[in-house]
Amino acid sequence: MRKKIYMDYAATTPVDPRVVKAILPYFSEKFGNTMSLHFFGQEAKEALEESREVIADLIKAKANEIIFTSSATESNNLALKGIAFANKNKGRHIIISSIEHPCIMESAKWLEKEGFEITRLRVDGYGQVDPDDIKKAIRKDTILVSVMHANNEIGTIEPIEEIGKICREKEVYFHTDAAQSFGKISIDVDKMNIDLLTASSHKMYGPKGAACLFIREGIKIIPLLHGGGHESGLRSSTINLAAIVGFAEACEICKKGIKKESQRLTKLRDKLIKRVLDEIEESYLNGHPKKRLPNNANFWFKFIEGESMVIQLDLLGIAASTGSACSSEKLEPSHVLLAIGLKPQEAHGSLRLSLGRWTKEKEIDYVLEVLPKVIKKLREISPFKKH
Ligand SMILES: Cc1ncc(COP(=O)(O)O)c(C=O)c1O
């Protein structure tokens, strides 16, 4: 039988069987609308509020600071546009990093057309923002800084505690997109001075269709969706309770095992990185060697074209990615890899292997066995290689 090794956990994760079990009653028994006054509605409302508490607890927030949305894309749009329009009389300047997910980059571009001014900060060769650059970029009319917690392509973890401190001192709101880090590394919104935070269920073994935006108590935002007034009027639409209950169950599971699982994955990740760099000529690591997500390994290989590498690996039973799943259908080189200084041709030779809850050491060994052969074969026919 064909091997099926999943090494693309950063794109999405399978739903944990414990989460599936927790969700099932919410389809046909506990199916009520949280806005209904009868028993079914009240039972649903109770499950919704319990879920809110569990999710808030994972980032040391209060339950009333969590607004449920459908996706990290929606949460990020809500954060940027919601803060921008609520504060447009105070200022119209927003700072983001140059390696944000496309949903932040595109929201910022849209806001530019609406009369806001965006500063896109450079990152260093590892993909880190320099907090001093934030300090220098903040102006009197700056209303928001948005820097992701961990990058989805190269796994680099940003110095968000320092960035948060600067924003607090300068009285500028600080948003962080934690879609990749939530449930994998600890987050404390108070200690890190975070005002708004995006998290998503399907990146941490919960179902698709549930995500949230943490909004610190007292911060006003303008909603994107208007309607029946759900989620304190900030996100109208009938609540997707089954997905939210699953999101909360996924949080409970992550919370219990966060330290142990992070250590296990870090060990597997480091073995993979070391052996690839040692055993494959002209291979390089993208992202920070230490300050990176425990489950992310991202390389670039000279004289290689990433898509062919992913196809060859797929034929051998390994599901990998050239970058983020969301942008891998585009043929342009990744904006993240260009921002860390790779040339377009180098960026095209990149491979992301992201590990997760069901990754076993023998799967890493299999990757280490086949990857050098794939690279060798592709280099033999590479149009880039100088013969
Ligand atoms: C850092 C980050 N932000 C936002 C998103 C968007 O998530 P979704 O497509 O689930 O809305 C992703 C998805 O890959 C991500 O990795």
mmCIF file of C-alpha atoms and ligand atoms in Angstrom:
data_model
loop_
_atom_site.group_PDB
_atom_site.id
_atom_site.type_symbol
_atom_site.label_atom_id
_atom_site.label_comp_id
_atom_site.label_asym_id
_atom_site.label_seq_id
_atom_site.Cartn_x
_atom_site.Cartn_y
_atom_site.Cartn_z
ATOM 1 C CA MET A 1 0.000 0.000 0.000
ATOM 2 C CA ARG A 2 1.189 3.537 -0.744
ATOM 3 C CA LYS A 3 2.712 5.330 2.226
ATOM 4 C CA LYS A 4 0.810 8.386 3.451
ATOM 5 C CA ILE A 5 2.966 10.619 5.604
ATOM 6 C CA TYR A 6 1.478 13.982 6.480
ATOM 7 C CA MET A 7 4.110 16.697 6.900
ATOM 8 C CA ASP A 8 1.876 19.701 6.265
ATOM 9 C CA TYR A 9 0.379 20.371 9.714
ATOM 10 C CA ALA A 10 0.950 24.115 9.231
ATOM 11 C CA ALA A 11 -1.606 24.074 6.396
ATOM 12 C CA THR A 12 -4.238 22.297 8.447
ATOM 13 C CA THR A 13 -4.457 19.518 11.027
ATOM 14 C CA PRO A 14 -6.657 16.444 11.249
ATOM 15 C CA VAL A 15 -9.376 16.749 13.877
ATOM 16 C CA ASP A 16 -8.390 14.884 17.034
ATOM 17 C CA PRO A 17 -10.743 11.886 17.600
ATOM 18 C CA ARG A 18 -11.486 13.253 21.108
ATOM 19 C CA VAL A 19 -12.642 16.475 19.481
ATOM 20 C CA VAL A 20 -14.847 14.574 17.021
ATOM 21 C CA LYS A 21 -16.464 12.772 19.975
ATOM 22 C CA ALA A 22 -17.114 16.047 21.797
ATOM 23 C CA ILE A 23 -18.689 17.645 18.726
ATOM 24 C CA LEU A 24 -21.085 14.910 17.634
ATOM 25 C CA PRO A 25 -23.987 15.672 20.038
ATOM 26 C CA TYR A 26 -24.056 19.244 18.760
ATOM 27 C CA PHE A 27 -25.281 18.218 15.320
ATOM 28 C CA SER A 28 -28.523 16.435 16.160
ATOM 29 C CA GLU A 29 -29.156 16.498 19.932
ATOM 30 C CA LYS A 30 -27.802 19.826 21.189
ATOM 31 C CA PHE A 31 -28.481 21.682 17.964
ATOM 32 C CA GLY A 32 -30.239 24.761 19.378
ATOM 33 C CA ASN A 33 -29.727 28.336 18.285
ATOM 34 C CA THR A 34 -27.866 30.200 21.041
ATOM 35 C CA MET A 35 -30.265 33.135 20.646
ATOM 36 C CA SER A 36 -33.408 31.040 21.338
ATOM 37 C CA LEU A 37 -35.130 31.380 24.691
ATOM 38 C CA HIS A 38 -36.285 27.752 24.991
ATOM 39 C CA PHE A 39 -34.407 24.819 26.500
ATOM 40 C CA PHE A 40 -32.547 23.923 23.276
ATOM 41 C CA GLY A 41 -31.334 27.485 22.893
ATOM 42 C CA GLN A 42 -30.268 27.807 26.513
ATOM 43 C CA GLU A 43 -28.383 24.509 26.399
ATOM 44 C CA ALA A 44 -26.545 25.758 23.301
ATOM 45 C CA LYS A 45 -25.842 29.128 24.945
ATOM 46 C CA GLU A 46 -24.362 27.379 27.977
ATOM 47 C CA ALA A 47 -22.040 25.299 25.769
ATOM 48 C CA LEU A 48 -21.024 28.461 23.902
ATOM 49 C CA GLU A 49 -20.110 30.320 27.100
ATOM 50 C CA GLU A 50 -18.229 27.316 28.507
ATOM 51 C CA SER A 51 -16.230 27.122 25.266
ATOM 52 C CA ARG A 52 -15.462 30.827 25.492
ATOM 53 C CA GLU A 53 -14.051 30.338 28.991
ATOM 54 C CA VAL A 54 -11.859 27.403 27.977
ATOM 55 C CA ILE A 55 -10.415 29.263 24.979
ATOM 56 C CA ALA A 56 -9.846 32.469 26.966
ATOM 57 C CA ASP A 57 -8.037 30.498 29.657
ATOM 58 C CA LEU A 58 -5.423 29.223 27.178
ATOM 59 C CA ILE A 59 -4.161 32.790 26.650
ATOM 60 C CA LYS A 60 -4.949 34.048 30.191
ATOM 61 C CA ALA A 61 -7.755 36.271 28.891
ATOM 62 C CA LYS A 62 -11.267 36.842 30.231
ATOM 63 C CA ALA A 63 -14.175 35.026 28.582
ATOM 64 C CA ASN A 64 -15.873 38.303 27.579
ATOM 65 C CA GLU A 65 -12.749 39.243 25.602
ATOM 66 C CA ILE A 66 -13.230 36.396 23.088
ATOM 67 C CA ILE A 67 -15.288 36.945 19.918
ATOM 68 C CA PHE A 68 -15.947 33.881 17.778
ATOM 69 C CA THR A 69 -15.470 34.089 14.019
ATOM 70 C CA SER A 70 -15.299 31.567 11.184
ATOM 71 C CA SER A 71 -11.573 31.681 10.418
ATOM 72 C CA ALA A 72 -8.250 33.334 11.114
ATOM 73 C CA THR A 73 -8.763 35.258 7.878
ATOM 74 C CA GLU A 74 -11.975 36.716 9.263
ATOM 75 C CA SER A 75 -10.402 37.490 12.660
ATOM 76 C CA ASN A 76 -7.479 39.286 11.014
ATOM 77 C CA ASN A 77 -9.810 41.290 8.750
ATOM 78 C CA LEU A 78 -11.927 42.191 11.768
ATOM 79 C CA ALA A 79 -8.901 43.254 13.799
ATOM 80 C CA LEU A 80 -7.389 45.507 11.145
ATOM 81 C CA LYS A 81 -10.519 47.000 9.629
ATOM 82 C CA GLY A 82 -12.366 47.074 12.961
ATOM 83 C CA ILE A 83 -9.635 49.046 14.711
ATOM 84 C CA ALA A 84 -8.965 51.243 11.676
ATOM 85 C CA PHE A 85 -12.550 52.442 11.324
ATOM 86 C CA ALA A 86 -13.137 52.775 15.059
ATOM 87 C CA ASN A 87 -10.074 55.026 15.388
ATOM 88 C CA LYS A 88 -9.987 56.895 12.092
ATOM 89 C CA ASN A 89 -10.547 60.228 13.796
ATOM 90 C CA LYS A 90 -7.559 59.631 16.049
ATOM 91 C CA GLY A 91 -5.159 58.622 13.279
ATOM 92 C CA ARG A 92 -4.857 56.700 10.033
ATOM 93 C CA HIS A 93 -1.422 55.107 10.303
ATOM 94 C CA ILE A 94 -0.984 51.337 10.737
ATOM 95 C CA ILE A 95 2.251 49.334 11.057
ATOM 96 C CA ILE A 96 2.564 45.700 9.938
ATOM 97 C CA SER A 97 5.544 43.476 9.214
ATOM 98 C CA SER A 98 6.490 42.552 5.672
ATOM 99 C CA ILE A 99 6.018 38.817 6.334
ATOM 100 C CA GLU A 100 2.400 38.757 7.507
ATOM 101 C CA HIS A 101 -0.089 36.221 6.167
ATOM 102 C CA PRO A 102 -1.852 37.360 2.953
ATOM 103 C CA CYS A 103 -5.053 38.073 4.891
ATOM 104 C CA ILE A 104 -3.221 40.816 6.815
ATOM 105 C CA MET A 105 -1.262 42.028 3.766
ATOM 106 C CA GLU A 106 -4.418 42.258 1.644
ATOM 107 C CA SER A 107 -6.508 43.875 4.399
ATOM 108 C CA ALA A 108 -3.768 46.480 4.768
ATOM 109 C CA LYS A 109 -3.718 47.061 1.013
ATOM 110 C CA TRP A 110 -7.502 47.518 1.038
ATOM 111 C CA LEU A 111 -7.243 49.964 3.937
ATOM 112 C CA GLU A 112 -4.677 51.958 1.955
ATOM 113 C CA LYS A 113 -7.313 52.473 -0.736
ATOM 114 C CA GLU A 114 -9.677 53.665 1.991
ATOM 115 C CA GLY A 115 -7.267 56.432 2.975
ATOM 116 C CA PHE A 116 -5.154 54.740 5.648
ATOM 117 C CA GLU A 117 -1.365 54.759 5.543
ATOM 118 C CA ILE A 118 0.517 51.494 6.012
ATOM 119 C CA THR A 119 4.141 51.033 7.061
ATOM 120 C CA ARG A 120 5.472 47.560 6.223
ATOM 121 C CA LEU A 121 8.487 46.844 8.398
ATOM 122 C CA ARG A 122 11.510 44.975 7.115
ATOM 123 C CA VAL A 123 12.632 41.770 8.846
ATOM 124 C CA ASP A 124 16.154 40.417 9.278
ATOM 125 C CA GLY A 125 17.564 37.346 7.529
ATOM 126 C CA TYR A 126 15.810 35.064 10.038
ATOM 127 C CA GLY A 127 12.467 36.784 9.553
ATOM 128 C CA GLN A 128 12.462 38.729 12.810
ATOM 129 C CA VAL A 129 11.165 42.255 13.246
ATOM 130 C CA ASP A 130 13.483 44.546 15.211
ATOM 131 C CA PRO A 131 11.445 46.107 18.076
ATOM 132 C CA ASP A 132 13.540 49.259 17.646
ATOM 133 C CA ASP A 133 12.143 49.618 14.134
ATOM 134 C CA ILE A 134 8.642 49.573 15.628
ATOM 135 C CA LYS A 135 9.641 52.291 18.075
ATOM 136 C CA LYS A 136 11.003 54.423 15.224
ATOM 137 C CA ALA A 137 7.985 53.815 12.972
ATOM 138 C CA ILE A 138 5.323 54.799 15.530
ATOM 139 C CA ARG A 139 4.006 58.312 14.886
ATOM 140 C CA LYS A 140 1.437 60.563 16.533
ATOM 141 C CA ASP A 141 -1.230 59.269 14.143
ATOM 142 C CA THR A 142 -0.366 55.540 14.522
ATOM 143 C CA ILE A 143 -3.399 53.592 15.712
ATOM 144 C CA LEU A 144 -2.341 49.955 15.342
ATOM 145 C CA VAL A 145 0.691 47.666 15.117
ATOM 146 C CA SER A 146 0.069 44.148 13.792
ATOM 147 C CA VAL A 147 2.948 41.654 13.920
ATOM 148 C CA MET A 148 2.333 37.913 13.775
ATOM 149 C CA HIS A 149 3.402 35.697 16.664
ATOM 150 C CA ALA A 150 4.960 33.003 14.475
ATOM 151 C CA ASN A 151 5.351 32.895 10.731
ATOM 152 C CA ASN A 152 3.393 30.234 8.848
ATOM 153 C CA GLU A 153 6.088 29.583 6.245
ATOM 154 C CA ILE A 154 9.429 29.763 8.029
ATOM 155 C CA GLY A 155 8.235 29.239 11.621
ATOM 156 C CA THR A 156 10.151 32.217 13.054
ATOM 157 C CA ILE A 157 8.791 33.465 16.374
ATOM 158 C CA GLU A 158 8.615 37.245 16.658
ATOM 159 C CA PRO A 159 9.652 39.218 19.770
ATOM 160 C CA ILE A 160 6.038 40.060 20.531
ATOM 161 C CA GLU A 161 6.512 40.678 24.236
ATOM 162 C CA GLU A 162 8.971 43.488 23.460
ATOM 163 C CA ILE A 163 6.775 44.817 20.654
ATOM 164 C CA GLY A 164 3.768 44.747 22.995
ATOM 165 C CA LYS A 165 5.676 46.712 25.615
ATOM 166 C CA ILE A 166 6.602 49.424 23.106
ATOM 167 C CA CYS A 167 3.015 49.678 21.861
ATOM 168 C CA ARG A 168 1.701 49.950 25.416
ATOM 169 C CA GLU A 169 4.197 52.720 26.249
ATOM 170 C CA LYS A 170 3.278 54.600 23.072
ATOM 171 C CA GLU A 171 -0.470 53.985 23.586
ATOM 172 C CA VAL A 172 -0.896 52.211 20.248
ATOM 173 C CA TYR A 173 -3.045 49.075 19.918
ATOM 174 C CA PHE A 174 -1.115 45.852 19.329
ATOM 175 C CA HIS A 175 -2.593 42.943 17.360
ATOM 176 C CA THR A 176 -0.874 39.626 16.804
ATOM 177 C CA ASP A 177 -1.872 36.836 14.442
ATOM 178 C CA ALA A 178 -1.288 33.697 16.510
ATOM 179 C CA ALA A 179 -2.902 31.251 14.063
ATOM 180 C CA GLN A 180 0.285 29.175 13.950
ATOM 181 C CA SER A 181 1.410 29.460 17.571
ATOM 182 C CA PHE A 182 -1.865 29.158 19.504
ATOM 183 C CA GLY A 183 -1.902 25.811 21.320
ATOM 184 C CA LYS A 184 1.740 25.145 20.427
ATOM 185 C CA ILE A 185 3.583 27.698 22.560
ATOM 186 C CA SER A 186 2.324 29.485 25.663
ATOM 187 C CA ILE A 187 0.690 32.864 25.302
ATOM 188 C CA ASP A 188 -0.173 35.287 28.086
ATOM 189 C CA VAL A 189 -1.971 38.321 26.682
ATOM 190 C CA ASP A 190 -1.304 40.425 29.792
ATOM 191 C CA LYS A 191 2.367 39.591 30.120
ATOM 192 C CA MET A 192 2.860 40.134 26.387
ATOM 193 C CA ASN A 193 0.798 43.360 26.304
ATOM 194 C CA ILE A 194 -1.377 42.049 23.486
ATOM 195 C CA ASP A 195 -4.559 44.004 22.777
ATOM 196 C CA LEU A 196 -5.963 41.830 19.997
ATOM 197 C CA LEU A 197 -5.062 38.246 19.060
ATOM 198 C CA THR A 198 -6.178 35.902 16.294
ATOM 199 C CA ALA A 199 -6.443 32.138 16.843
ATOM 200 C CA SER A 200 -7.864 29.360 14.718
ATOM 201 C CA SER A 201 -9.236 25.903 15.459
ATOM 202 C CA HIS A 202 -8.164 23.957 12.354
ATOM 203 C CA LYS A 203 -4.462 24.640 12.954
ATOM 204 C CA MET A 204 -4.607 22.895 16.348
ATOM 205 C CA TYR A 205 -6.628 19.691 15.812
ATOM 206 C CA GLY A 206 -10.061 21.309 15.941
ATOM 207 C CA PRO A 207 -12.543 21.575 13.060
ATOM 208 C CA LYS A 208 -12.530 24.151 10.305
ATOM 209 C CA GLY A 209 -15.102 26.933 10.586
ATOM 210 C CA ALA A 210 -14.200 28.153 14.082
ATOM 211 C CA ALA A 211 -11.700 30.805 15.111
ATOM 212 C CA CYS A 212 -11.631 33.739 17.473
ATOM 213 C CA LEU A 213 -10.425 37.256 18.019
ATOM 214 C CA PHE A 214 -9.325 38.252 21.501
ATOM 215 C CA ILE A 215 -10.169 41.932 22.038
ATOM 216 C CA ARG A 216 -8.955 43.429 25.303
ATOM 217 C CA GLU A 217 -11.803 44.708 27.467
ATOM 218 C CA GLY A 218 -12.608 48.342 26.725
ATOM 219 C CA ILE A 219 -11.229 48.399 23.160
ATOM 220 C CA LYS A 220 -13.798 49.485 20.600
ATOM 221 C CA ILE A 221 -13.910 48.023 17.109
ATOM 222 C CA ILE A 222 -16.328 48.398 14.218
ATOM 223 C CA PRO A 223 -17.932 45.085 13.126
ATOM 224 C CA LEU A 224 -17.645 43.699 9.599
ATOM 225 C CA LEU A 225 -20.926 41.757 9.777
ATOM 226 C CA HIS A 226 -24.139 43.489 10.798
ATOM 227 C CA GLY A 227 -27.277 41.612 11.726
ATOM 228 C CA GLY A 228 -28.838 40.004 14.790
ATOM 229 C CA GLY A 229 -26.232 41.283 17.239
ATOM 230 C CA HIS A 230 -24.430 38.034 18.091
ATOM 231 C CA GLU A 231 -21.066 38.154 19.836
ATOM 232 C CA SER A 232 -21.806 41.443 21.613
ATOM 233 C CA GLY A 233 -22.818 42.970 18.288
ATOM 234 C CA LEU A 234 -19.317 42.492 16.882
ATOM 235 C CA ARG A 235 -20.021 39.490 14.685
ATOM 236 C CA SER A 236 -23.628 38.845 13.745
ATOM 237 C CA SER A 237 -24.448 35.400 12.346
ATOM 238 C CA THR A 238 -25.915 32.251 13.900
ATOM 239 C CA ILE A 239 -23.230 30.637 16.015
ATOM 240 C CA ASN A 240 -21.475 27.570 14.554
ATOM 241 C CA LEU A 241 -21.683 25.817 17.895
ATOM 242 C CA ALA A 242 -20.406 22.352 16.935
ATOM 243 C CA ALA A 243 -17.207 23.874 15.516
ATOM 244 C CA ILE A 244 -16.768 26.132 18.551
ATOM 245 C CA VAL A 245 -17.263 23.249 21.001
ATOM 246 C CA GLY A 246 -14.637 21.367 18.989
ATOM 247 C CA PHE A 247 -12.302 24.371 19.114
ATOM 248 C CA ALA A 248 -12.643 24.443 22.924
ATOM 249 C CA GLU A 249 -12.041 20.691 23.259
ATOM 250 C CA ALA A 250 -8.946 21.052 21.047
ATOM 251 C CA CYS A 251 -7.740 23.803 23.424
ATOM 252 C CA GLU A 252 -8.234 21.579 26.484
ATOM 253 C CA ILE A 253 -6.185 18.835 24.849
ATOM 254 C CA CYS A 254 -3.386 21.218 23.783
ATOM 255 C CA LYS A 255 -3.291 22.863 27.208
ATOM 256 C CA LYS A 256 -2.742 19.547 28.999
ATOM 257 C CA GLY A 257 0.130 18.492 26.761
ATOM 258 C CA ILE A 258 1.611 21.762 25.503
ATOM 259 C CA LYS A 259 5.049 21.425 27.156
ATOM 260 C CA LYS A 260 5.615 17.729 26.520
ATOM 261 C CA GLU A 261 4.396 17.879 22.933
ATOM 262 C CA SER A 262 6.518 20.940 22.231
ATOM 263 C CA GLN A 263 9.625 19.124 23.528
ATOM 264 C CA ARG A 264 8.820 16.001 21.484
ATOM 265 C CA LEU A 265 8.312 17.977 18.285
ATOM 266 C CA THR A 266 11.385 20.146 18.861
ATOM 267 C CA LYS A 267 13.496 16.995 19.111
ATOM 268 C CA LEU A 268 12.078 15.568 15.876
ATOM 269 C CA ARG A 269 12.373 18.948 14.124
ATOM 270 C CA ASP A 270 16.003 19.386 15.161
ATOM 271 C CA LYS A 271 16.909 15.888 14.020
ATOM 272 C CA LEU A 272 15.303 16.587 10.647
ATOM 273 C CA ILE A 273 17.020 19.967 10.266
ATOM 274 C CA LYS A 274 20.462 18.761 11.302
ATOM 275 C CA ARG A 275 20.452 15.687 9.090
ATOM 276 C CA VAL A 276 19.115 17.529 6.028
ATOM 277 C CA LEU A 277 21.751 20.268 6.357
ATOM 278 C CA ASP A 278 24.502 17.687 7.018
ATOM 279 C CA GLU A 279 23.544 15.198 4.346
ATOM 280 C CA ILE A 280 22.297 17.316 1.447
ATOM 281 C CA GLU A 281 24.836 19.523 -0.273
ATOM 282 C CA GLU A 282 23.871 23.165 -0.797
ATOM 283 C CA SER A 283 20.867 22.971 1.506
ATOM 284 C CA TYR A 284 19.994 25.898 3.767
ATOM 285 C CA LEU A 285 17.567 26.505 6.606
ATOM 286 C CA ASN A 286 14.958 29.249 6.212
ATOM 287 C CA GLY A 287 13.985 31.018 9.422
ATOM 288 C CA HIS A 288 15.531 31.245 12.859
ATOM 289 C CA PRO A 289 17.554 28.227 14.065
ATOM 290 C CA LYS A 290 16.172 28.421 17.634
ATOM 291 C CA LYS A 291 13.345 30.957 17.800
ATOM 292 C CA ARG A 292 11.065 28.889 15.606
ATOM 293 C CA LEU A 293 7.896 26.886 16.004
ATOM 294 C CA PRO A 294 8.571 23.413 17.414
ATOM 295 C CA ASN A 295 6.929 21.805 14.380
ATOM 296 C CA ASN A 296 8.414 23.821 11.514
ATOM 297 C CA ALA A 297 11.346 22.987 9.247
ATOM 298 C CA ASN A 298 11.811 25.038 6.085
ATOM 299 C CA PHE A 299 14.741 24.640 3.700
ATOM 300 C CA TRP A 300 15.930 25.904 0.386
ATOM 301 C CA PHE A 301 17.954 23.746 -1.956
ATOM 302 C CA LYS A 302 20.184 25.165 -4.646
ATOM 303 C CA PHE A 303 19.314 24.213 -8.257
ATOM 304 C CA ILE A 304 15.876 22.915 -7.267
ATOM 305 C CA GLU A 305 12.384 23.951 -8.216
ATOM 306 C CA GLY A 306 10.033 23.588 -5.227
ATOM 307 C CA GLU A 307 6.900 22.370 -6.997
ATOM 308 C CA SER A 308 8.751 19.439 -8.626
ATOM 309 C CA MET A 309 10.157 18.538 -5.215
ATOM 310 C CA VAL A 310 6.679 18.521 -3.635
ATOM 311 C CA ILE A 311 5.307 16.392 -6.496
ATOM 312 C CA GLN A 312 8.166 13.883 -6.233
ATOM 313 C CA LEU A 313 7.725 13.650 -2.465
ATOM 314 C CA ASP A 314 3.992 13.182 -2.904
ATOM 315 C CA LEU A 315 4.639 10.258 -5.259
ATOM 316 C CA LEU A 316 6.758 8.749 -2.506
ATOM 317 C CA GLY A 317 3.970 9.222 0.044
ATOM 318 C CA ILE A 318 5.103 12.429 1.762
ATOM 319 C CA ALA A 319 2.715 15.402 1.876
ATOM 320 C CA ALA A 320 4.823 18.568 2.087
ATOM 321 C CA SER A 321 4.534 22.135 0.880
ATOM 322 C CA THR A 322 6.601 24.760 -0.866
ATOM 323 C CA GLY A 323 5.392 27.491 1.473
ATOM 324 C CA SER A 324 2.034 28.362 2.901
ATOM 325 C CA ALA A 325 -0.849 26.306 1.517
ATOM 326 C CA CYS A 326 -2.774 29.504 0.947
ATOM 327 C CA SER A 327 -0.223 30.914 -1.472
ATOM 328 C CA SER A 328 1.337 27.773 -2.915
ATOM 329 C CA GLU A 329 -0.998 27.795 -5.918
ATOM 330 C CA LYS A 330 0.491 31.116 -6.978
ATOM 331 C CA LEU A 331 3.563 31.021 -9.112
ATOM 332 C CA GLU A 332 5.168 34.125 -7.640
ATOM 333 C CA PRO A 333 7.936 33.514 -5.119
ATOM 334 C CA SER A 334 6.827 33.775 -1.506
ATOM 335 C CA HIS A 335 6.882 37.341 -0.128
ATOM 336 C CA VAL A 336 8.210 35.904 3.147
ATOM 337 C CA LEU A 337 11.237 34.278 1.533
ATOM 338 C CA LEU A 338 11.977 37.399 -0.500
ATOM 339 C CA ALA A 339 11.706 39.489 2.672
ATOM 340 C CA ILE A 340 14.372 37.373 4.417
ATOM 341 C CA GLY A 341 16.699 38.037 1.504
ATOM 342 C CA LEU A 342 16.322 35.050 -0.814
ATOM 343 C CA LYS A 343 16.537 35.681 -4.551
ATOM 344 C CA PRO A 344 13.400 34.638 -6.499
ATOM 345 C CA GLN A 345 15.145 31.519 -7.851
ATOM 346 C CA GLU A 346 16.254 30.527 -4.337
ATOM 347 C CA ALA A 347 12.773 31.121 -2.956
ATOM 348 C CA HIS A 348 11.399 28.773 -5.634
ATOM 349 C CA GLY A 349 13.652 26.013 -4.289
ATOM 350 C CA SER A 350 12.052 25.975 -0.828
ATOM 351 C CA LEU A 351 10.364 23.169 1.041
ATOM 352 C CA ARG A 352 8.281 23.358 4.218
ATOM 353 C CA LEU A 353 7.920 20.250 6.345
ATOM 354 C CA SER A 354 5.590 20.818 9.278
ATOM 355 C CA LEU A 355 5.168 18.163 11.935
ATOM 356 C CA GLY A 356 2.327 17.457 14.323
ATOM 357 C CA ARG A 357 0.610 15.279 16.885
ATOM 358 C CA TRP A 358 0.832 12.075 14.840
ATOM 359 C CA THR A 359 4.337 12.548 13.438
ATOM 360 C CA LYS A 360 6.546 9.621 14.418
ATOM 361 C CA GLU A 361 10.321 9.333 14.399
ATOM 362 C CA LYS A 362 10.180 6.610 11.774
ATOM 363 C CA GLU A 363 8.407 9.038 9.455
ATOM 364 C CA ILE A 364 11.240 11.542 9.919
ATOM 365 C CA ASP A 365 13.674 8.716 9.124
ATOM 366 C CA TYR A 366 11.744 7.932 5.945
ATOM 367 C CA VAL A 367 11.899 11.595 4.863
ATOM 368 C CA LEU A 368 15.637 11.572 5.566
ATOM 369 C CA GLU A 369 15.991 8.463 3.439
ATOM 370 C CA VAL A 370 14.083 9.690 0.383
ATOM 371 C CA LEU A 371 14.684 13.461 0.324
ATOM 372 C CA PRO A 372 18.396 13.283 -0.645
ATOM 373 C CA LYS A 373 17.465 10.932 -3.528
ATOM 374 C CA VAL A 374 14.736 13.280 -4.731
ATOM 375 C CA ILE A 375 17.104 16.264 -4.606
ATOM 376 C CA LYS A 376 19.818 14.325 -6.455
ATOM 377 C CA LYS A 377 17.405 13.240 -9.176
ATOM 378 C CA LEU A 378 15.976 16.742 -9.625
ATOM 379 C CA ARG A 379 19.427 18.319 -9.726
ATOM 380 C CA GLU A 380 20.453 15.960 -12.511
ATOM 381 C CA ILE A 381 17.699 17.362 -14.708
ATOM 382 C CA SER A 382 17.718 20.901 -13.281
ATOM 383 C CA PRO A 383 17.754 23.712 -15.858
ATOM 384 C CA PHE A 384 19.294 25.933 -13.131
ATOM 385 C CA LYS A 385 22.362 23.762 -12.583
ATOM 386 C CA LYS A 386 25.634 24.760 -14.177
ATOM 387 C CA HIS A 387 27.123 21.643 -15.777
HETATM 388 C C1 LIG B 1 -0.485 32.849 10.317
HETATM 389 C C2 LIG B 1 -1.778 32.610 9.608
HETATM 390 N N1 LIG B 1 -2.719 33.550 9.637
HETATM 391 C C3 LIG B 1 -3.894 33.388 9.036
HETATM 392 C C4 LIG B 1 -4.183 32.240 8.345
HETATM 393 C C5 LIG B 1 -5.503 32.125 7.663
HETATM 394 O O1 LIG B 1 -6.205 31.030 8.133
HETATM 395 P P1 LIG B 1 -7.563 30.568 7.444
HETATM 396 O O2 LIG B 1 -7.252 30.344 5.999
HETATM 397 O O3 LIG B 1 -7.921 29.352 8.164
HETATM 398 O O4 LIG B 1 -8.531 31.650 7.601
HETATM 399 C C6 LIG B 1 -3.234 31.226 8.261
HETATM 400 C C7 LIG B 1 -3.453 29.998 7.464
HETATM 401 O O5 LIG B 1 -2.546 29.360 7.002
HETATM 402 C C8 LIG B 1 -1.991 31.411 8.928
HETATM 403 O O6 LIG B 1 -1.049 30.480 8.901
#
